[in-house]
C-alpha cells in the first residue's frame, strides 16, 4: 500500500518539482509524458479548489497482480501534480487500502483499469469511513469496452447514491474515427422527467490536437436544490407528537411536529414522498453491524432515503447511520405517578399551610383567653342583657357572622376580633379556597430525583430503544429497569396507567410526549414529571451512510429554526394548564359538586352535631323538669302530712 502526502511547488522555468512528505514517489509516477494525459489537470483546477481540502488519488486495477499503476496512469498523475502544484495537496493510495490508513475523502480522483475494477471498488472499497458520498468524484477508466458498459457504470454508481460524479473514458475504444479523444460523462437522477434514471450524458470532450476541453463549466452542479418532483422514501414510526396518523375523508393523513418539517422540505426542494414503516413489528429498533431491527435497521439497509420519529442522537446511531442537524431539542425525563387524590374535605384545609393554621390557632387562643379573663374578672358582663357572651361572639365571628350591639367599654375588644376574622382570615381563606376547590384532584408525588425513585422502590419502565441512555447510569439499578414487552404499545395507554398509578413505577419518555398527552387527556388523569430526573438530547433526521441528501436538508432545517417555525409548531402540541391550574377561559368557571362537596359535608356534620345537641337539651330539660316536679310534689306531700299530724 502506498500512502503519502505530496506538497507540490512548481516553477515554470525549471520544470516541475515535487516534495514528498513520506516515501519516495513510485517510479510509475515519473513516466514519460504522453499527449493524452494532460486532460485531468484542468478538471482539478476548475472544480477541486472551492474547499481547502486535499485531493485523494486512488487506484485499482483489478486483482492482486495488477494493483500497480499502469504507465498511462502514472503519466496522468505526474502531469496532474505538476500542473496544480501551486495549490493542491494530495493523498495517494490504492482503493482497497485498510480504512484505518485512509482519510475521509471529499475530493476523489479514482483511476481504474476497466469495468471489473470499478465493480470491485464499489463492492469492497466504498465505505462511509473513507469517502463522502456527497463529495466530488472524477473516475478515469482506462479500458471500457463499449457504451453498454458505460450505462452499467452509471447504474452501479446510482445504486451507491453517488451523484456528483464525472466518468472520463477514451472514446477510441468504440469510435475508431475519434482515436485518442477523451469524453467526460455524468448523469442526473433528479432531472426533470428523469427521476431515478442513471442514463449517461456527455458533458465535455478533450481533443488531443489542441489539448483543451470544449467546456468545463457546470460539471458538478448542485443537483439537490430542485428535485423536480422526484419521489423519496421516508421511514417513520408513530410517536406522539412527532409523527401521528389520522383518517380524513377516508384518507390516512400523517401529521405531527416532524411531519411539518418534512412537508416544508418537500415544498422547498420540490420532491414528493411516500411513507414506509418497519415490517418486523419493532418500532425504533436496535442497531448492529448487520441484521439491525426496526426503523434504524430499515435505514441501515437503505430501505428509506431518510427517517424520523423521535430518533435521538446516540453514539451507536452515529456509527451505523448518518445524522442531520437537530430538528428539536427535548428532554428524556421520568413521568411520575400522582399522589393519592385529595378529597374535597381535605381541600378545605389547603388554602393555608400548617404554619399559617398554627398562627391562626394561636391568635384565636389568645382572643379566647382575653374573653375568658374578662368574664372571670367581671361576671356581671356575662349577664348583661344587651351584650351576648364573649365566647359566643367569638364563635359568631369565626363562622362568618356579624357582631351585635357593642358597649363602649368592649368596642376595642370586638373590633380586634372583627379585623382578625373578617378582614384577614375570612378574606384570605375564601380567596385561596376558590382556587383550591377548582384545582386538580391530585398533585405530583415527591419523586423529583433518581434517589427518591430508588427509595420508593419503583421500577423504571422504558422501551428497549431507550435502554441505551440508561444502561450505564450508576444511579439506576439494572434490576429496577423494566422493559415494555411490546414495542408497538400505545403511549396513551401507558400514560393513562401511569396517571392511575398502575405501572408500579415511573415511565421514561421524551418530555414532549408527556406534554402532548396532558394536553389531550389531562382531564382523565395528569402525568407529572420528575423535575431533576431528565437530560437534554437532540432529535433529528437519520439517513443511510450513503446519502447526499443531508447537506441540503440541513440547510433548510437551520432556516426553519432561524425563522422560529420549529418552536411555533412545537407549541401546538403542548398545553400546561393541567400542570399550572390555569384556566382555558378568562372568566372563572362554575364550581362543580365534586369541588364543593366538602363544604356541604362539613355543614351536614355540624347540623348533625347541632341536632344531637338540641335533642340533648330537650332530654336534659325534660329530666330536669321531672326532677323539679318530683321535688315539688315531694315537698307538698311532706307538708300535707305535717299538717295532718
Coordinates of C-alpha atoms in Angstrom, one line a residue:
X1 CA 0.0 0.0 0.0
X2 CA 1.2 3.4 -0.8
X3 CA 0.1 6.3 1.4
X4 CA 1.8 9.7 1.5
X5 CA 1.1 13.4 1.1
X6 CA 2.7 15.4 -1.6
X7 CA 3.4 19.1 -1.1
X8 CA 3.9 20.4 -4.6
X9 CA 5.7 23.6 -5.8
X10 CA 6.1 24.1 -9.4
X11 CA 8.4 26.6 -11.1
X12 CA 7.9 27.1 -14.8
X13 CA 11.5 28.0 -15.5
X14 CA 13.0 24.8 -14.1
X15 CA 10.0 22.5 -14.7
X16 CA 8.0 20.7 -12.1
X17 CA 9.5 20.0 -8.6
X18 CA 7.6 17.6 -6.2
X19 CA 8.3 17.5 -2.5
X20 CA 7.3 14.2 -0.8
X21 CA 6.1 14.0 2.8
X22 CA 6.8 10.4 3.4
X23 CA 8.2 7.9 0.9
X24 CA 9.9 8.3 -2.4
X25 CA 7.4 8.6 -5.3
X26 CA 6.9 5.3 -7.1
X27 CA 8.6 5.0 -10.4
X28 CA 5.3 4.7 -12.1
X29 CA 4.7 8.4 -11.3
X30 CA 7.6 9.5 -13.4
X31 CA 6.8 8.0 -16.8
X32 CA 7.4 10.0 -19.9
X33 CA 4.7 12.4 -20.8
X34 CA 2.0 11.4 -23.2
X35 CA -0.1 13.6 -25.4
X36 CA -3.4 12.4 -23.8
X37 CA -2.5 12.6 -20.1
X38 CA -3.0 16.4 -19.7
X39 CA -6.8 16.3 -19.5
X40 CA -7.0 15.7 -15.8
X41 CA -5.2 18.9 -14.6
X42 CA -7.8 21.4 -15.9
X43 CA -10.6 19.4 -14.2
X44 CA -8.9 19.6 -10.8
X45 CA -8.1 23.3 -11.2
X46 CA -11.6 24.2 -12.2
X47 CA -13.7 22.2 -9.7
X48 CA -11.5 21.0 -6.8
X49 CA -10.5 24.3 -5.3
X50 CA -13.7 25.5 -3.7
X51 CA -12.9 23.9 -0.4
X52 CA -9.3 23.9 1.0
X53 CA -9.2 20.1 1.2
X54 CA -6.7 17.6 0.0
X55 CA -7.3 15.7 -3.2
X56 CA -7.4 11.9 -2.8
X57 CA -5.9 9.9 -5.6
X58 CA -6.9 6.2 -5.5
X59 CA -6.0 3.5 -8.0
X60 CA -7.3 0.0 -8.5
X61 CA -6.6 -2.2 -11.5
X62 CA -8.5 -5.4 -10.8
X63 CA -6.6 -8.1 -9.0
X64 CA -3.5 -8.5 -6.8
X65 CA -1.2 -8.9 -9.7
X66 CA -2.3 -5.7 -11.3
X67 CA -2.5 -3.3 -8.4
X68 CA 0.5 -1.2 -9.6
X69 CA -0.2 1.8 -11.7
X70 CA -0.2 1.3 -15.4
X71 CA 2.3 3.5 -17.4
X72 CA -0.6 5.7 -18.7
X73 CA -2.0 6.2 -15.1
X74 CA 1.5 7.1 -13.9
X75 CA 1.9 9.8 -16.6
X76 CA -1.6 11.0 -15.8
X77 CA -0.9 11.6 -12.1
X78 CA 2.5 13.1 -12.9
X79 CA 1.0 15.6 -15.2
X80 CA -1.9 16.5 -12.8
X81 CA 0.6 17.0 -9.9
X82 CA 2.9 19.2 -11.9
X83 CA 0.2 21.5 -13.3
X84 CA -1.5 22.0 -10.0
X85 CA 1.5 22.2 -7.7
X86 CA 0.8 25.8 -6.6
X87 CA -2.4 24.9 -4.6
X88 CA -3.0 21.1 -4.4
X89 CA -2.3 18.8 -1.5
X90 CA -2.5 15.2 -2.5
X91 CA -3.1 11.8 -0.7
X92 CA -2.4 8.7 -2.7
X93 CA -3.2 5.0 -2.1
X94 CA -4.8 2.0 -3.7
X95 CA -8.5 1.7 -3.4
X96 CA -8.6 -1.2 -1.1
X97 CA -6.2 0.1 1.5
X98 CA -7.2 -0.5 5.1
X99 CA -9.7 2.1 6.3
X100 CA -7.5 3.0 9.3
X101 CA -4.8 4.2 6.9
X102 CA -7.1 6.5 4.9
X103 CA -8.5 9.9 5.4
X104 CA -12.2 10.6 4.6
X105 CA -12.2 11.9 1.0
X106 CA -14.4 14.7 -0.2
X107 CA -12.4 15.3 -3.4
X108 CA -11.6 12.0 -5.1
X109 CA -9.8 11.0 -8.3
X110 CA -10.2 7.3 -9.0
X111 CA -8.0 5.6 -11.6
X112 CA -9.3 2.3 -12.8
X113 CA -8.3 -0.2 -15.4
X114 CA -11.7 -1.4 -16.5
X115 CA -15.3 -2.0 -15.6
X116 CA -14.5 -5.0 -13.4
X117 CA -12.1 -2.8 -11.3
X118 CA -14.9 -0.3 -10.7
X119 CA -17.3 -3.1 -9.6
X120 CA -14.6 -4.4 -7.2
X121 CA -14.2 -1.0 -5.7
X122 CA -17.9 -0.5 -5.3
X123 CA -18.3 -3.8 -3.6
X124 CA -15.2 -3.8 -1.3
X125 CA -13.7 -0.4 -1.2
X126 CA -16.5 2.1 -1.0
X127 CA -17.4 2.8 2.6
X128 CA -18.6 5.8 4.6
X129 CA -15.4 5.9 6.7
X130 CA -13.2 6.6 3.7
X131 CA -15.5 8.6 1.4
X132 CA -18.0 11.4 1.5
X133 CA -21.0 10.3 -0.6
X134 CA -21.9 13.9 -1.3
X135 CA -18.3 14.7 -2.4
X136 CA -16.9 15.1 -5.9
X137 CA -15.7 12.1 -7.8
X138 CA -13.7 12.0 -11.0
X139 CA -13.4 8.5 -12.3
X140 CA -10.9 7.7 -15.1
X141 CA -11.4 4.3 -16.7
X142 CA -8.6 3.3 -19.0
X143 CA -10.3 0.4 -20.7
X144 CA -14.0 0.5 -21.3
X145 CA -15.4 -1.9 -23.9
X146 CA -18.5 -0.1 -25.2
X147 CA -21.3 2.2 -24.3
X148 CA -23.3 -0.6 -22.7
X149 CA -20.6 -0.8 -20.0
X150 CA -20.8 2.9 -19.6
X151 CA -24.5 2.6 -18.8
X152 CA -23.7 -0.2 -16.4
X153 CA -21.1 2.0 -14.7
X154 CA -23.7 4.8 -14.1
X155 CA -26.3 2.4 -12.8
X156 CA -23.8 1.0 -10.3
X157 CA -22.9 4.5 -9.1
X158 CA -26.5 5.4 -8.7
X159 CA -27.2 2.3 -6.7
X160 CA -24.5 3.5 -4.3
X161 CA -26.1 7.0 -4.2
X162 CA -23.1 8.8 -5.8
X163 CA -24.4 11.6 -7.9
X164 CA -21.6 14.2 -8.1
X165 CA -19.5 12.1 -10.4
X166 CA -17.7 12.5 -13.7
X167 CA -16.6 9.5 -15.7
X168 CA -13.8 10.0 -18.2
X169 CA -13.3 7.4 -20.9
X170 CA -11.2 7.0 -24.0
X171 CA -13.5 7.4 -26.9
X172 CA -11.2 5.4 -29.2
X173 CA -12.3 2.2 -27.6
X174 CA -15.6 2.2 -29.5
X175 CA -15.2 5.1 -32.0
X176 CA -12.4 4.5 -34.4
X177 CA -12.8 7.8 -36.2
X178 CA -12.1 9.7 -32.9
X179 CA -8.9 7.9 -31.9
X180 CA -7.4 9.3 -28.8
X181 CA -10.2 11.6 -27.9
X182 CA -11.5 11.6 -24.3
X183 CA -15.1 12.2 -23.3
X184 CA -16.5 13.0 -19.9
X185 CA -19.9 11.7 -18.9
X186 CA -22.2 12.2 -15.9
X187 CA -25.8 11.6 -15.0
X188 CA -28.6 13.4 -13.1
X189 CA -31.1 11.1 -11.3
X190 CA -33.2 14.1 -10.2
X191 CA -33.5 15.8 -13.6
X192 CA -37.0 16.9 -14.7
X193 CA -38.8 13.9 -16.1
X194 CA -35.8 11.6 -15.4
X195 CA -36.4 10.6 -11.8
X196 CA -34.1 7.7 -10.9
X197 CA -32.7 7.4 -14.4
X198 CA -29.0 6.9 -14.5
X199 CA -28.6 7.4 -18.2
X200 CA -25.2 8.9 -19.0
X201 CA -24.9 12.2 -20.9
X202 CA -21.9 13.9 -22.3
X203 CA -20.6 17.0 -20.5
X204 CA -17.3 17.6 -22.3
X205 CA -14.7 16.4 -24.9
X206 CA -11.0 16.6 -24.8
X207 CA -9.2 16.7 -28.1
X208 CA -5.5 15.9 -28.4
X209 CA -5.0 18.2 -31.3
X210 CA -5.4 21.3 -29.2
X211 CA -5.1 19.9 -25.7
X212 CA -8.2 21.5 -24.3
X213 CA -11.7 20.6 -23.1
X214 CA -14.5 22.0 -25.2
X215 CA -16.3 23.0 -22.0
X216 CA -15.6 22.7 -18.3
X217 CA -18.3 24.8 -16.6
X218 CA -21.2 23.1 -14.9
X219 CA -19.6 19.7 -14.5
X220 CA -20.6 19.4 -10.8
X221 CA -23.9 21.4 -10.5
X222 CA -25.9 21.3 -7.2
X223 CA -28.5 18.7 -8.3
X224 CA -30.3 18.8 -5.0
X225 CA -31.6 22.3 -4.9
X226 CA -34.6 21.2 -7.0
X227 CA -35.6 17.5 -7.2
X228 CA -38.2 18.2 -9.9
X229 CA -41.0 16.3 -8.2
X230 CA -39.0 13.1 -7.8
X231 CA -40.2 10.7 -5.0
X232 CA -38.3 9.9 -1.8
X233 CA -39.0 7.1 0.6
X234 CA -39.4 8.3 4.2
X235 CA -39.2 5.8 7.1
X236 CA -41.2 6.7 10.2
X237 CA -42.9 5.3 13.2
X238 CA -45.9 6.6 15.1
X239 CA -44.8 8.6 18.2
X240 CA -46.9 11.4 19.5
X241 CA -46.5 14.3 18.9
X242 CA -43.7 13.9 16.4
X243 CA -45.4 11.5 13.9
X244 CA -49.1 10.6 14.1
X245 CA -51.8 9.2 11.9
X246 CA -55.5 10.2 11.5
X247 CA -58.2 9.5 8.9
X248 CA -59.7 12.4 7.0
X249 CA -62.3 11.7 4.3
X250 CA -61.3 8.0 4.1
X251 CA -57.7 9.0 3.7
X252 CA -54.8 8.3 6.0
X253 CA -53.1 11.6 6.9
X254 CA -49.8 11.9 8.6
X255 CA -49.3 14.9 11.0
X256 CA -47.0 15.9 13.8
X257 CA -44.1 18.1 14.6
X258 CA -41.5 16.4 12.4
X259 CA -44.1 15.9 9.7
X260 CA -44.4 19.7 9.5
X261 CA -40.7 19.8 8.8
X262 CA -40.9 17.1 6.1
X263 CA -43.8 18.9 4.4
X264 CA -41.8 22.2 4.4
X265 CA -38.7 20.5 3.0
X266 CA -40.8 18.8 0.2
X267 CA -42.2 22.2 -0.7
X268 CA -38.8 24.0 -0.8
X269 CA -36.9 21.2 -2.5
X270 CA -39.7 20.2 -4.8
X271 CA -40.0 16.5 -4.1
X272 CA -42.7 14.1 -3.3
X273 CA -42.5 11.3 -0.8
X274 CA -44.1 8.1 0.5
X275 CA -44.0 6.8 4.0
X276 CA -42.8 3.3 4.9
X277 CA -42.8 1.6 8.2
X278 CA -40.7 -1.2 9.7
X279 CA -42.2 -4.6 8.9
X280 CA -40.6 -6.6 11.7
X281 CA -43.0 -5.4 14.4
X282 CA -40.3 -3.3 16.1
X283 CA -40.7 0.5 16.4
X284 CA -37.3 2.2 16.7
X285 CA -35.1 -0.9 16.7
X286 CA -31.6 -1.8 17.8
X287 CA -28.5 -1.2 15.6
X288 CA -25.9 -3.8 15.0
X289 CA -23.2 -4.2 12.3
X290 CA -25.7 -6.3 10.5
X291 CA -29.3 -7.6 11.0
X292 CA -30.5 -4.4 12.7
X293 CA -34.2 -4.1 13.6
X294 CA -36.9 -1.5 13.4
X295 CA -36.7 1.9 11.8
X296 CA -32.9 2.2 12.2
X297 CA -32.5 -1.2 10.6
X298 CA -34.6 0.0 7.7
X299 CA -32.4 3.0 7.2
X300 CA -29.2 0.9 7.6
X301 CA -30.4 -1.4 4.7
X302 CA -31.2 1.7 2.6
X303 CA -34.9 0.8 2.7
X304 CA -35.6 4.6 3.0
X305 CA -33.9 7.8 2.0
X306 CA -34.3 9.2 5.5
X307 CA -36.3 8.5 8.6
X308 CA -37.7 10.2 11.7
X309 CA -40.0 9.5 14.7
X310 CA -38.4 10.8 17.9
X311 CA -35.0 9.4 16.9
X312 CA -32.4 10.8 19.3
X313 CA -28.8 11.2 18.6
X314 CA -26.5 8.5 20.1
X315 CA -23.1 7.0 19.5
X316 CA -24.5 3.8 18.2
X317 CA -26.6 5.5 15.6
X318 CA -23.7 7.8 14.7
X319 CA -21.6 4.7 14.0
X320 CA -24.0 3.0 11.6
X321 CA -26.2 5.9 10.3
X322 CA -25.7 9.4 9.3
X323 CA -27.3 12.1 11.4
X324 CA -28.5 15.6 10.3
X325 CA -28.7 18.8 12.3
X326 CA -31.1 18.6 15.3
X327 CA -34.7 19.1 14.4
X328 CA -35.8 19.7 18.0
X329 CA -34.2 19.7 21.5
X330 CA -36.2 18.0 24.2
X331 CA -35.7 16.1 27.5
X332 CA -35.6 12.4 28.2
X333 CA -37.4 12.5 31.5
X334 CA -39.2 10.4 34.1
X335 CA -43.0 10.6 34.0
X336 CA -44.1 10.0 37.6
X337 CA -47.4 8.9 39.1
X338 CA -49.6 11.4 41.1
X339 CA -50.1 11.3 44.9
X340 CA -53.4 10.0 46.4
X341 CA -56.1 12.3 45.2
X342 CA -57.2 14.9 47.7
X343 CA -60.8 14.7 48.9
X344 CA -63.0 17.8 48.8
X345 CA -62.9 17.9 52.6
X346 CA -59.1 17.9 52.6
X347 CA -59.1 20.7 50.1
X348 CA -60.8 22.9 52.8
X349 CA -57.5 23.0 54.6
X350 CA -55.4 23.6 51.5
X351 CA -55.6 27.5 51.4
X352 CA -53.3 27.8 54.4
X353 CA -50.2 25.9 55.2
X354 CA -49.6 24.3 58.5
X355 CA -47.6 27.2 59.9
X356 CA -50.5 29.6 58.9
X357 CA -53.0 27.4 60.6
X358 CA -50.8 27.3 63.7
X359 CA -50.7 31.1 63.7
X360 CA -54.4 31.4 63.4
X361 CA -54.9 28.9 66.2
X362 CA -52.6 30.8 68.5
X363 CA -54.5 34.1 67.6
X364 CA -57.8 32.5 68.5
X365 CA -56.4 31.0 71.6
X366 CA -55.2 34.5 72.7
X367 CA -58.5 36.0 71.9
X368 CA -60.4 33.3 73.8
X369 CA -58.1 33.8 76.8
X370 CA -58.8 37.5 76.9
X371 CA -62.5 36.9 76.6
X372 CA -62.4 34.3 79.5
X373 CA -60.3 36.7 81.6
X374 CA -62.9 39.4 81.2
X375 CA -65.7 37.1 82.1
X376 CA -63.8 35.9 85.1
X377 CA -62.9 39.4 86.4
X378 CA -66.4 40.8 85.8
X379 CA -69.0 38.1 85.9
X380 CA -71.7 40.8 85.5
X381 CA -70.6 41.2 81.9
X382 CA -71.7 37.8 81.0
X383 CA -75.2 38.5 82.5
X384 CA -75.6 41.9 80.7
X385 CA -78.9 41.6 78.8
X386 CA -77.8 43.9 75.9
X387 CA -74.5 42.0 75.3
X388 CA -74.1 38.4 74.3
X389 CA -71.5 36.2 75.9
X390 CA -67.9 36.9 74.6
X391 CA -67.2 33.3 73.7
X392 CA -70.4 33.2 71.7
X393 CA -69.4 36.4 69.9
X394 CA -66.1 34.8 69.1
X395 CA -67.8 31.8 67.6
X396 CA -70.1 34.0 65.6
X397 CA -67.2 35.9 64.1
X398 CA -65.3 32.7 63.4
X399 CA -68.3 31.3 61.5
X400 CA -68.6 34.5 59.4
X401 CA -71.5 36.2 61.3
X402 CA -71.9 39.8 62.2
X403 CA -71.4 41.2 65.8
X404 CA -74.3 42.7 67.7
X405 CA -74.6 46.0 69.6
X406 CA -71.4 46.9 71.3
X407 CA -70.8 48.6 74.6
X408 CA -68.3 51.4 74.6
X409 CA -66.0 49.6 77.0
X410 CA -65.9 46.5 74.8
X411 CA -65.6 48.1 71.4
X412 CA -61.8 47.7 71.1
X413 CA -62.1 44.0 72.1
X414 CA -64.6 43.2 69.4
X415 CA -63.0 45.4 66.8
X416 CA -59.8 43.5 67.1
X417 CA -61.7 40.2 66.7
X418 CA -63.5 41.6 63.7
X419 CA -60.3 42.6 61.9
X420 CA -58.7 39.3 62.7
X421 CA -61.6 37.2 61.4
X422 CA -63.4 39.2 58.8
X423 CA -60.6 41.1 57.1
X424 CA -57.7 38.6 57.4
X425 CA -58.7 35.1 57.9
X426 CA -62.1 35.0 56.1
X427 CA -60.9 37.1 53.1
X428 CA -57.7 35.2 52.5
X429 CA -59.2 31.8 53.2
X430 CA -62.1 32.4 50.8
X431 CA -59.7 33.6 48.0
X432 CA -57.5 30.6 48.4
X433 CA -60.4 28.2 48.8
X434 CA -61.9 29.2 45.4
X435 CA -58.6 28.2 43.7
X436 CA -58.1 25.1 45.7
X437 CA -61.6 23.8 45.0
X438 CA -61.1 24.1 41.3
X439 CA -57.6 22.7 41.3
X440 CA -56.7 19.2 40.1
X441 CA -57.8 16.4 42.2
X442 CA -54.2 15.1 42.6
X443 CA -50.7 16.5 42.9
X444 CA -47.4 15.3 41.8
X445 CA -45.7 12.8 44.1
X446 CA -42.3 13.6 45.6
X447 CA -40.2 11.8 43.0
X448 CA -38.2 14.6 41.6
X449 CA -34.8 12.8 41.8
X450 CA -33.5 9.4 40.9
X451 CA -32.6 8.8 44.6
X452 CA -36.2 9.5 45.6
X453 CA -37.4 7.0 43.0
X454 CA -35.0 4.4 44.3
X455 CA -36.0 5.0 47.9
X456 CA -39.6 4.4 46.9
X457 CA -38.7 1.1 45.4
X458 CA -40.3 1.9 42.0
X459 CA -39.4 0.4 38.6
X460 CA -38.1 2.3 35.6
X461 CA -40.4 1.4 32.7
X462 CA -38.9 2.1 29.3
X463 CA -38.9 0.9 25.7
X464 CA -35.9 -1.1 24.6
X465 CA -34.6 1.7 22.4
X466 CA -34.4 4.0 25.4
X467 CA -32.2 1.4 27.3
X468 CA -29.0 2.7 25.6
X469 CA -29.4 6.0 27.5
X470 CA -29.7 4.3 31.0
X471 CA -27.8 1.1 30.7
X472 CA -24.6 2.6 32.1
X473 CA -26.1 5.0 34.6
X474 CA -24.9 4.1 38.1
X475 CA -27.9 5.8 39.7
X476 CA -30.4 3.4 38.0
X477 CA -30.0 -0.2 39.2
X478 CA -30.3 -2.7 36.4
X479 CA -32.7 -4.8 38.5
X480 CA -35.1 -1.9 38.6
X481 CA -35.3 -1.4 34.8
X482 CA -38.5 -2.9 33.4
X483 CA -38.8 -3.0 29.6
X484 CA -42.1 -2.6 27.8
X485 CA -42.6 -6.0 26.2
X486 CA -44.5 -4.8 23.2
X487 CA -42.7 -2.2 21.1
X488 CA -46.0 -1.2 19.5
X489 CA -47.7 -0.4 22.8
X490 CA -49.5 2.9 22.6
X491 CA -48.1 5.8 24.6
X492 CA -51.6 6.9 25.6
X493 CA -52.3 3.6 27.3
X494 CA -49.0 3.7 29.2
X495 CA -49.5 7.3 30.3
X496 CA -53.1 6.6 31.4
X497 CA -51.9 3.7 33.6
X498 CA -49.2 5.9 35.0
X499 CA -51.8 8.6 35.8
X500 CA -53.8 6.0 37.8
X501 CA -50.6 4.6 39.4
X502 CA -50.9 1.2 37.8
X503 CA -47.5 0.8 36.3
X504 CA -45.7 0.2 39.5
X505 CA -43.1 2.8 38.8
X506 CA -42.1 5.7 36.5
X507 CA -42.1 5.9 32.8
X508 CA -39.1 7.0 30.7
X509 CA -40.3 9.3 27.9
X510 CA -39.5 12.4 25.9
X511 CA -41.0 15.5 27.6
X512 CA -42.9 16.4 24.5
X513 CA -44.8 13.1 24.6
X514 CA -45.9 13.7 28.1
X515 CA -46.9 17.3 27.4
X516 CA -49.0 16.2 24.4
X517 CA -50.8 13.6 26.4
X518 CA -51.5 16.0 29.2
X519 CA -52.9 18.5 26.7
X520 CA -55.3 16.0 25.2
X521 CA -56.2 13.7 28.2
X522 CA -55.3 15.7 31.2
X523 CA -58.9 15.7 32.4
X524 CA -58.7 11.9 32.6
X525 CA -55.6 11.9 34.8
X526 CA -52.5 14.1 34.9
X527 CA -49.0 12.7 34.4
X528 CA -46.3 14.7 36.2
X529 CA -42.6 14.8 35.5
X530 CA -39.7 14.4 37.9
X531 CA -38.0 17.8 37.8
X532 CA -34.4 16.6 38.3
X533 CA -34.6 13.2 36.5
X534 CA -34.0 14.2 32.9
X535 CA -31.3 15.1 30.5
X536 CA -31.3 17.2 27.3
X537 CA -30.9 15.4 24.0
X538 CA -31.4 16.2 20.3
X539 CA -33.9 14.7 17.8
X540 CA -33.2 14.7 14.1
X541 CA -33.5 13.0 10.8
X542 CA -31.3 10.0 10.2
X543 CA -30.0 8.9 6.9
X544 CA -28.2 5.8 5.4
X545 CA -24.5 6.3 5.4
X546 CA -24.5 6.5 1.6
X547 CA -26.6 9.7 1.1
X548 CA -26.2 13.0 -0.4
X549 CA -29.5 14.4 1.0
X550 CA -28.2 15.5 4.4
X551 CA -26.5 18.8 3.3
X552 CA -29.5 20.4 1.5
X553 CA -31.9 19.2 4.2
X554 CA -29.7 20.6 7.0
X555 CA -29.6 24.0 5.3
X556 CA -33.4 24.3 5.2
X557 CA -33.8 22.9 8.7
X558 CA -31.5 25.6 10.0
X559 CA -33.5 28.2 8.2
X560 CA -36.7 26.9 9.9
X561 CA -35.0 27.2 13.3
X562 CA -33.9 30.8 12.5
X563 CA -37.4 31.7 11.4
X564 CA -38.9 30.3 14.6
X565 CA -41.1 27.8 12.8
X566 CA -40.0 24.7 14.7
X567 CA -40.7 26.5 18.0
X568 CA -44.1 27.6 16.7
X569 CA -45.0 24.1 15.7
X570 CA -43.9 22.6 18.9
X571 CA -46.1 24.9 20.9
X572 CA -49.2 23.5 19.1
X573 CA -48.6 20.2 20.8
X574 CA -48.4 21.3 24.5
X575 CA -50.7 23.0 27.0
X576 CA -49.6 23.3 30.6
X577 CA -53.0 24.3 32.0
X578 CA -53.3 21.0 33.9
X579 CA -49.9 21.4 35.4
X580 CA -50.3 25.1 36.3
X581 CA -54.0 25.0 37.0
X582 CA -54.5 27.9 34.6
X583 CA -58.0 28.4 33.1
X584 CA -58.8 27.9 29.4
X585 CA -61.2 30.9 29.5
X586 CA -60.5 34.3 31.2
X587 CA -63.9 34.0 33.1
X588 CA -64.0 31.8 36.2
X589 CA -65.7 28.5 35.7
X590 CA -68.6 27.4 37.7
X591 CA -67.9 25.2 40.7
X592 CA -69.0 21.6 40.4
X593 CA -70.3 19.3 43.1
X594 CA -67.1 17.3 43.5
X595 CA -65.3 20.6 44.2
X596 CA -67.6 22.0 46.8
X597 CA -69.0 18.8 48.4
X598 CA -66.5 19.1 51.2
X599 CA -68.2 22.3 52.5
X600 CA -71.6 20.6 52.4
X601 CA -70.2 17.5 54.2
X602 CA -68.8 19.8 56.9
X603 CA -72.2 21.7 57.1
X604 CA -74.0 18.4 57.4
X605 CA -71.7 17.2 60.1
X606 CA -72.3 20.5 62.1
X607 CA -76.0 20.3 61.5
X608 CA -76.0 16.7 62.8
X609 CA -74.0 17.8 65.8
X610 CA -76.4 20.7 66.4
X611 CA -79.3 18.3 66.2
X612 CA -77.7 16.0 68.7
X613 CA -77.1 18.9 71.0
X614 CA -80.7 20.1 70.5
X615 CA -82.0 16.6 71.3
X616 CA -79.7 16.5 74.3
X617 CA -81.0 19.8 75.5
X618 CA -84.6 18.6 75.2
X619 CA -83.8 15.4 77.1
X620 CA -81.9 17.4 79.7
X621 CA -84.8 19.9 80.0
X622 CA -87.3 17.1 80.5
X623 CA -85.2 15.3 83.0
X624 CA -84.6 18.5 84.9
X625 CA -88.3 19.4 84.8
X626 CA -89.3 15.9 86.0
X627 CA -86.9 16.2 88.9
X628 CA -88.2 19.6 89.8
X629 CA -91.8 18.3 89.6
X630 CA -90.8 15.4 91.8
X631 CA -89.2 17.7 94.3
X632 CA -92.2 20.0 94.3
X633 CA -94.6 17.1 94.7
X634 CA -92.5 15.6 97.4
X635 CA -92.4 18.8 99.4
X636 CA -96.2 19.2 99.1
X637 CA -96.7 15.7 100.3
X638 CA -94.5 16.2 103.3
X639 CA -96.2 19.5 104.1
X640 CA -99.7 17.8 104.0
X641 CA -98.5 15.1 106.2
X642 CA -97.2 17.6 108.7
X643 CA -100.4 19.5 108.7
X644 CA -102.5 16.4 109.2
X645 CA -100.3 15.4 112.1

